[in-house]
Coordinates of C-alpha atoms in Angstrom, one line a residue:
M1 CA 71.2 -55.8 -0.7
Q2 CA 68.7 -57.9 -0.1
K3 CA 71.0 -60.7 1.1
Y4 CA 72.3 -58.4 3.4
L5 CA 69.5 -57.7 3.9
L6 CA 68.3 -60.8 4.9
S7 CA 72.0 -61.8 6.9
F8 CA 71.1 -59.5 9.4
M9 CA 67.4 -59.7 9.6
F10 CA 69.2 -63.1 10.9
L11 CA 70.9 -62.5 13.0
L12 CA 68.9 -60.1 14.6
G13 CA 66.9 -64.0 15.6
I14 CA 69.6 -65.4 16.6
F15 CA 70.5 -63.1 19.2
G16 CA 67.1 -62.3 19.9
L17 CA 66.6 -59.0 19.1
K18 CA 63.4 -57.0 18.2
A19 CA 64.1 -54.5 15.3
Q20 CA 60.7 -52.0 16.0
Q21 CA 58.0 -52.4 13.8
K22 CA 57.6 -48.9 11.7
T23 CA 55.8 -49.7 8.4
F24 CA 52.0 -50.9 7.9
C25 CA 51.0 -52.9 4.4
N26 CA 47.2 -52.7 2.9
P27 CA 45.0 -54.8 2.8
I28 CA 45.1 -54.2 7.1
N29 CA 46.0 -56.4 9.4
I30 CA 42.6 -58.0 11.0
D31 CA 41.0 -60.7 11.7
Y32 CA 38.2 -60.2 9.3
G33 CA 35.0 -62.1 9.5
Y34 CA 34.3 -65.4 8.1
T35 CA 31.8 -65.6 5.9
P36 CA 29.6 -63.3 7.1
F37 CA 26.7 -64.1 4.5
E38 CA 26.6 -68.2 4.1
V39 CA 24.4 -66.9 0.8
F40 CA 27.9 -65.4 -0.5
S41 CA 29.8 -69.6 0.4
K42 CA 28.5 -70.9 -2.5
Q43 CA 31.5 -69.7 -4.8
G44 CA 34.0 -70.0 -2.2
K45 CA 34.3 -69.1 2.2
H46 CA 36.8 -66.1 2.3
R47 CA 36.9 -63.6 4.6
A48 CA 35.5 -60.3 4.4
T49 CA 34.5 -57.2 5.4
A50 CA 33.7 -53.1 3.4
D51 CA 32.8 -49.7 4.7
P52 CA 35.0 -48.3 7.0
V53 CA 35.1 -46.1 9.3
I54 CA 38.1 -45.2 11.5
V55 CA 37.3 -42.3 14.3
N56 CA 39.9 -40.7 17.3
F57 CA 38.3 -40.7 20.3
K58 CA 40.3 -40.1 23.2
N59 CA 43.7 -40.5 21.5
K60 CA 42.5 -44.4 19.9
L61 CA 41.6 -45.4 16.7
F62 CA 38.3 -47.2 16.4
L63 CA 37.4 -48.9 13.3
F64 CA 33.9 -50.2 12.1
S65 CA 33.4 -51.9 9.3
T66 CA 30.5 -54.3 8.0
N67 CA 29.2 -57.5 9.1
Q68 CA 32.0 -58.0 11.3
E69 CA 30.1 -58.5 15.1
G70 CA 32.4 -56.2 16.7
Y71 CA 35.1 -53.3 15.8
W72 CA 38.3 -53.1 17.1
Y73 CA 40.8 -50.2 17.9
S74 CA 44.3 -49.2 17.8
D75 CA 47.0 -46.4 19.6
D76 CA 49.0 -47.0 16.9
M77 CA 47.5 -47.9 14.1
L78 CA 49.4 -51.6 13.2
D79 CA 47.9 -53.7 16.5
W80 CA 44.6 -53.5 16.5
K81 CA 42.5 -55.5 19.4
F82 CA 38.6 -56.8 18.3
V83 CA 36.3 -55.7 21.0
K84 CA 33.3 -58.5 20.4
R85 CA 30.0 -56.9 19.9
K86 CA 26.4 -57.3 18.1
F87 CA 24.1 -54.4 18.4
L88 CA 21.1 -55.6 16.8
R89 CA 18.6 -56.4 18.5
D90 CA 16.7 -59.3 17.5
N91 CA 17.6 -62.0 14.6
K92 CA 15.4 -59.7 11.6
Y93 CA 18.9 -59.0 9.7
I94 CA 21.0 -61.0 8.3
H95 CA 23.3 -59.0 9.2
D96 CA 25.2 -56.8 12.0
L97 CA 26.1 -53.5 11.5
N98 CA 25.9 -52.5 7.6
A99 CA 28.2 -50.0 6.4
P100 CA 27.8 -47.9 10.3
A101 CA 27.6 -44.9 11.0
V102 CA 30.3 -43.8 13.8
W103 CA 31.0 -40.5 15.1
A104 CA 32.4 -38.6 18.3
M105 CA 30.2 -35.9 20.2
K106 CA 32.0 -34.4 23.0
D107 CA 33.2 -37.1 25.6
T108 CA 30.9 -40.1 24.2
L109 CA 31.7 -42.5 20.7
Y110 CA 27.9 -43.0 19.3
V111 CA 26.9 -45.6 16.4
F112 CA 23.8 -46.8 14.3
G113 CA 23.8 -49.5 11.5
S114 CA 22.3 -48.9 8.3
T115 CA 18.5 -49.5 8.0
W116 CA 15.4 -47.8 5.6
E117 CA 12.9 -48.0 8.8
Q118 CA 12.9 -47.5 12.4
D119 CA 14.2 -50.0 13.7
F120 CA 17.9 -49.3 14.5
P121 CA 18.5 -47.6 18.0
I122 CA 21.9 -45.7 18.1
W123 CA 23.6 -46.4 20.0
K124 CA 27.0 -44.7 22.9
S125 CA 29.3 -45.8 25.2
T126 CA 32.1 -43.7 26.5
N127 CA 34.2 -46.4 27.7
P128 CA 34.8 -48.2 23.3
T129 CA 36.9 -50.3 24.5
K130 CA 35.5 -52.7 25.8
D131 CA 31.8 -53.5 25.2
D132 CA 29.7 -51.1 27.3
W133 CA 27.0 -49.0 25.3
K134 CA 23.5 -48.3 25.9
I135 CA 20.9 -47.1 24.1
A136 CA 20.9 -43.4 23.1
V137 CA 17.9 -43.2 21.3
D138 CA 15.9 -47.0 20.9
T139 CA 15.2 -45.7 17.5
L140 CA 16.1 -43.2 14.5
K141 CA 13.1 -41.5 13.2
V142 CA 14.9 -41.0 9.6
G143 CA 16.3 -44.6 8.1
A144 CA 19.1 -44.5 6.6
W145 CA 21.0 -46.2 4.5
D146 CA 24.9 -46.2 4.2
P147 CA 24.7 -43.7 6.8
A148 CA 27.5 -40.9 8.0
F149 CA 27.0 -38.2 10.7
H150 CA 29.4 -34.8 11.2
Y151 CA 29.0 -33.6 14.7
D152 CA 30.6 -29.6 14.0
E153 CA 32.1 -28.6 17.1
D154 CA 32.6 -25.1 16.2
K155 CA 28.8 -24.6 15.6
N156 CA 27.5 -27.9 18.4
K157 CA 25.5 -29.4 15.5
L158 CA 24.7 -32.2 14.2
Y159 CA 23.9 -33.7 10.7
L160 CA 23.8 -36.9 8.7
Y161 CA 24.3 -37.9 5.7
W162 CA 22.7 -41.1 3.2
G163 CA 22.3 -43.2 0.7
S164 CA 23.1 -46.1 -1.1
S165 CA 20.8 -45.8 -4.9
N166 CA 21.9 -45.6 -8.8
E167 CA 18.1 -43.5 -8.9
W168 CA 18.3 -41.7 -5.9
P169 CA 21.2 -38.7 -5.1
L170 CA 22.9 -39.1 -1.4
L171 CA 20.7 -37.2 1.1
G172 CA 21.3 -35.2 3.9
T173 CA 19.5 -33.3 6.9
E174 CA 20.3 -31.6 9.7
V175 CA 20.2 -33.8 13.5
K176 CA 19.1 -32.3 16.8
V177 CA 21.8 -32.9 19.4
N178 CA 20.0 -32.9 22.7
T179 CA 17.6 -35.4 20.8
L180 CA 19.4 -37.6 17.9
Q181 CA 16.1 -36.8 15.8
S182 CA 16.2 -35.1 12.2
E183 CA 12.7 -32.4 12.6
G184 CA 12.3 -33.9 8.6
F185 CA 14.0 -30.9 6.4
V186 CA 16.4 -33.3 4.1
K187 CA 18.4 -31.9 1.1
P188 CA 19.8 -33.7 -1.9
I189 CA 23.6 -33.3 -1.2
V190 CA 25.3 -35.2 -4.3
R191 CA 24.4 -37.2 -7.8
L192 CA 26.6 -39.1 -9.9
K193 CA 27.1 -37.5 -13.0
P194 CA 28.1 -40.3 -16.1
E195 CA 27.8 -38.4 -18.3
D196 CA 30.6 -35.9 -17.1
H197 CA 33.1 -38.0 -14.7
G198 CA 33.3 -41.0 -16.4
W199 CA 35.3 -43.0 -13.5
E200 CA 31.7 -42.8 -12.4
R201 CA 30.5 -44.9 -14.8
F202 CA 29.7 -48.6 -14.3
G203 CA 31.7 -52.2 -15.7
E204 CA 35.6 -52.6 -14.5
Y205 CA 36.2 -50.1 -17.0
N206 CA 33.9 -48.0 -16.4
D207 CA 32.5 -48.4 -20.2
N208 CA 28.8 -49.6 -19.1
V209 CA 26.9 -47.2 -19.7
F210 CA 23.4 -49.5 -19.8
L211 CA 23.1 -49.8 -16.2
Q212 CA 23.5 -46.6 -13.6
P213 CA 26.6 -46.8 -11.3
F214 CA 25.5 -46.3 -7.4
V215 CA 26.7 -43.5 -5.0
E216 CA 26.9 -44.8 -1.8
G217 CA 30.0 -44.1 1.2
A218 CA 28.9 -41.1 2.3
W219 CA 31.7 -39.2 4.5
M220 CA 31.8 -35.7 5.6
T221 CA 35.2 -34.2 6.8
K222 CA 36.1 -30.6 7.7
H223 CA 39.1 -28.6 6.9
N224 CA 39.5 -24.9 7.7
G225 CA 35.9 -24.1 7.3
K226 CA 35.1 -26.0 4.2
Y227 CA 32.8 -29.2 4.0
Y228 CA 33.7 -32.0 2.3
M229 CA 31.5 -34.6 1.3
Q230 CA 32.8 -37.9 0.0
Y231 CA 31.1 -40.6 -1.6
G232 CA 31.8 -44.0 -3.5
A233 CA 31.3 -44.7 -7.1
P234 CA 30.3 -47.0 -9.5
A235 CA 30.3 -50.2 -7.3
T236 CA 32.1 -52.5 -4.3
E237 CA 32.7 -54.8 -6.7
F238 CA 35.2 -53.7 -9.5
S239 CA 39.0 -52.2 -9.5
G240 CA 37.3 -49.0 -10.4
Y241 CA 36.0 -48.1 -7.2
S242 CA 36.8 -44.9 -5.7
D243 CA 36.3 -41.8 -3.8
G244 CA 35.2 -38.4 -5.3
V245 CA 34.7 -35.4 -3.1
Y246 CA 32.2 -32.5 -3.0
V247 CA 33.1 -28.7 -1.2
S248 CA 31.3 -26.5 0.4
D249 CA 31.5 -23.6 2.9
K250 CA 27.8 -25.4 4.3
P251 CA 27.0 -28.2 4.9
L252 CA 24.0 -29.4 3.2
E253 CA 23.9 -27.3 0.3
G254 CA 26.5 -25.2 -2.4
F255 CA 28.9 -28.1 -2.9
E256 CA 31.1 -27.9 -5.9
Y257 CA 32.8 -31.4 -8.0
Q258 CA 36.5 -31.3 -6.8
Q259 CA 38.1 -31.4 -10.6
H260 CA 41.1 -33.5 -9.3
N261 CA 38.2 -36.6 -8.8
P262 CA 38.6 -39.9 -7.2
F263 CA 41.1 -38.5 -4.9
S264 CA 41.0 -41.5 -4.0
Y265 CA 41.7 -44.9 -6.5
K266 CA 43.1 -47.3 -6.6
P267 CA 42.7 -49.9 -9.6
G268 CA 45.7 -51.8 -9.8
G269 CA 48.2 -53.3 -7.8
F270 CA 47.5 -57.1 -5.7
A271 CA 44.7 -54.7 -3.7
R272 CA 42.3 -52.5 -6.3
G273 CA 40.0 -50.8 -5.4
A274 CA 40.1 -47.4 -3.1
G275 CA 35.7 -46.6 -2.4
H276 CA 33.9 -46.2 0.2
G277 CA 35.8 -45.0 3.3
A278 CA 36.4 -41.7 5.9
T279 CA 39.0 -39.5 6.1
F280 CA 40.7 -39.5 9.4
E281 CA 43.2 -37.6 11.4
D282 CA 45.6 -39.4 13.6
N283 CA 47.1 -38.4 17.2
Y284 CA 50.0 -36.2 15.2
K285 CA 47.4 -33.6 13.2
N286 CA 48.0 -36.4 10.5
W287 CA 45.8 -37.0 7.4
W288 CA 44.7 -40.1 6.6
H289 CA 41.9 -42.3 4.4
I290 CA 40.9 -45.7 4.7
S291 CA 38.6 -47.5 2.1
T292 CA 36.7 -50.7 1.0
I293 CA 39.3 -52.5 -1.2
F294 CA 38.6 -55.1 -3.3
I295 CA 40.1 -59.0 -4.1
S296 CA 37.5 -61.2 -6.0
T297 CA 39.6 -64.5 -5.3
K298 CA 36.7 -66.6 -4.6
N299 CA 33.5 -63.9 -4.7
N300 CA 32.9 -60.3 -6.1
F301 CA 32.2 -59.4 -2.9
E302 CA 34.9 -61.1 -1.3
R303 CA 36.7 -57.8 0.3
R304 CA 39.2 -56.1 2.6
L305 CA 40.3 -52.8 4.2
G306 CA 43.0 -50.6 3.1
I307 CA 44.6 -47.1 5.0
W308 CA 46.4 -44.3 2.6
P309 CA 47.9 -41.3 3.1
A310 CA 45.9 -37.9 3.1
G311 CA 45.0 -34.0 3.4
F312 CA 44.8 -31.3 2.4
D313 CA 47.1 -29.1 0.2
K314 CA 47.9 -25.2 0.5
D315 CA 44.8 -24.3 -1.6
D316 CA 42.7 -26.6 0.6
V317 CA 42.6 -29.0 -1.7
M318 CA 41.5 -32.6 -0.4
Y319 CA 43.9 -35.6 -2.1
C320 CA 45.0 -39.4 -0.5
N321 CA 47.9 -41.1 -2.2
T322 CA 47.6 -44.7 -3.0
A323 CA 50.3 -45.2 -5.0
Y324 CA 53.3 -48.4 -3.5
G325 CA 49.4 -48.8 -1.0
D326 CA 50.3 -53.0 -1.1
Y327 CA 53.9 -51.7 0.5
P328 CA 55.2 -50.7 3.4
T329 CA 54.0 -47.8 4.1
Y330 CA 55.1 -45.5 7.0
L331 CA 53.1 -45.8 10.0
P332 CA 51.4 -42.3 12.1
Q333 CA 54.2 -42.0 15.3
Y334 CA 57.1 -43.1 11.8
A335 CA 55.0 -40.3 9.6
Q336 CA 56.3 -37.1 11.1
G337 CA 57.7 -34.6 8.7
K338 CA 57.2 -36.4 5.8
D339 CA 55.2 -34.9 2.6
F340 CA 52.1 -37.3 2.6
S341 CA 51.5 -35.9 -1.2
K342 CA 54.6 -37.9 -2.1
G343 CA 53.5 -40.8 -0.3
L344 CA 54.5 -43.1 2.7
F345 CA 56.3 -45.7 0.7
C346 CA 60.0 -47.0 2.4
R347 CA 61.9 -49.2 0.2
L348 CA 63.1 -52.1 1.4
D349 CA 66.5 -51.4 0.7
V350 CA 65.8 -48.3 3.3
V351 CA 64.4 -50.3 6.1
E352 CA 65.4 -48.6 9.3
L353 CA 65.6 -50.9 12.0

């Protein structure tokens, strides 16, 4: 079958015919930043990014990630256009945006970068396909590392979640939509329990009990009136880097552990790991989960990005399917009517040209 497929593709090339591409492969094909940290180049220069966020804004998908001095957008989740942009106003940090928070609120897209201090502005744009940004708030008084904002459109309320630590839990607070500031009422949201959840334990084989694992990568999704608090663990340099989820009917309390955790998990294959991500909806009402992939051939922080089919089952249980995630996966336009819970792997012998 492979012989006939290759022959057919050769004939297409001869006669100048071009087939419509219907699939993508992970890691996704973008121009990853080249050695964003000079100190990490001692083991070998490499391309890398991590901690991705995709937000559907005005029917375009906007992708932000760590230390790229810019961001991407796409109409189809295949062709990503890069917009060069530095969000730092000085040289205080060696990074630009680290694990950025991105959210849409009404007709505006907002961006905020990680910081523990009161030194980073919230940026806004109504036209982010170009480098057209203004400062919405000069500094966010609640310094937040690995931040995630969630705008609850039903209630016209905004919430901030953050944290990256092997000591402290993820935290949450309400942020006033008119001032973009918190009044300081902070609540603990998620704390790791490695003694009960084996996948949260530190180490390549989740067997290191001498160092506490890290909780990070907060992301909130609201579906059918429920709040799905997503988090990454145990650490980005391991194949078992995954995302778990807690569920509540309230945005800042009452979260319960979803029993089939981790819901985003890929410990094997060429592209390993599926942690510190974000869940988004495309223009066809399909759900996807983008996350950090671990490919450490030159450096243990050499990372890429992967996008996986995701969704909610009939019982509103959140899932993500990473099976065959290194192989051709149907793009949103061609995934209509397919069961995302069974994956979107497109075998070569049934590729539609």
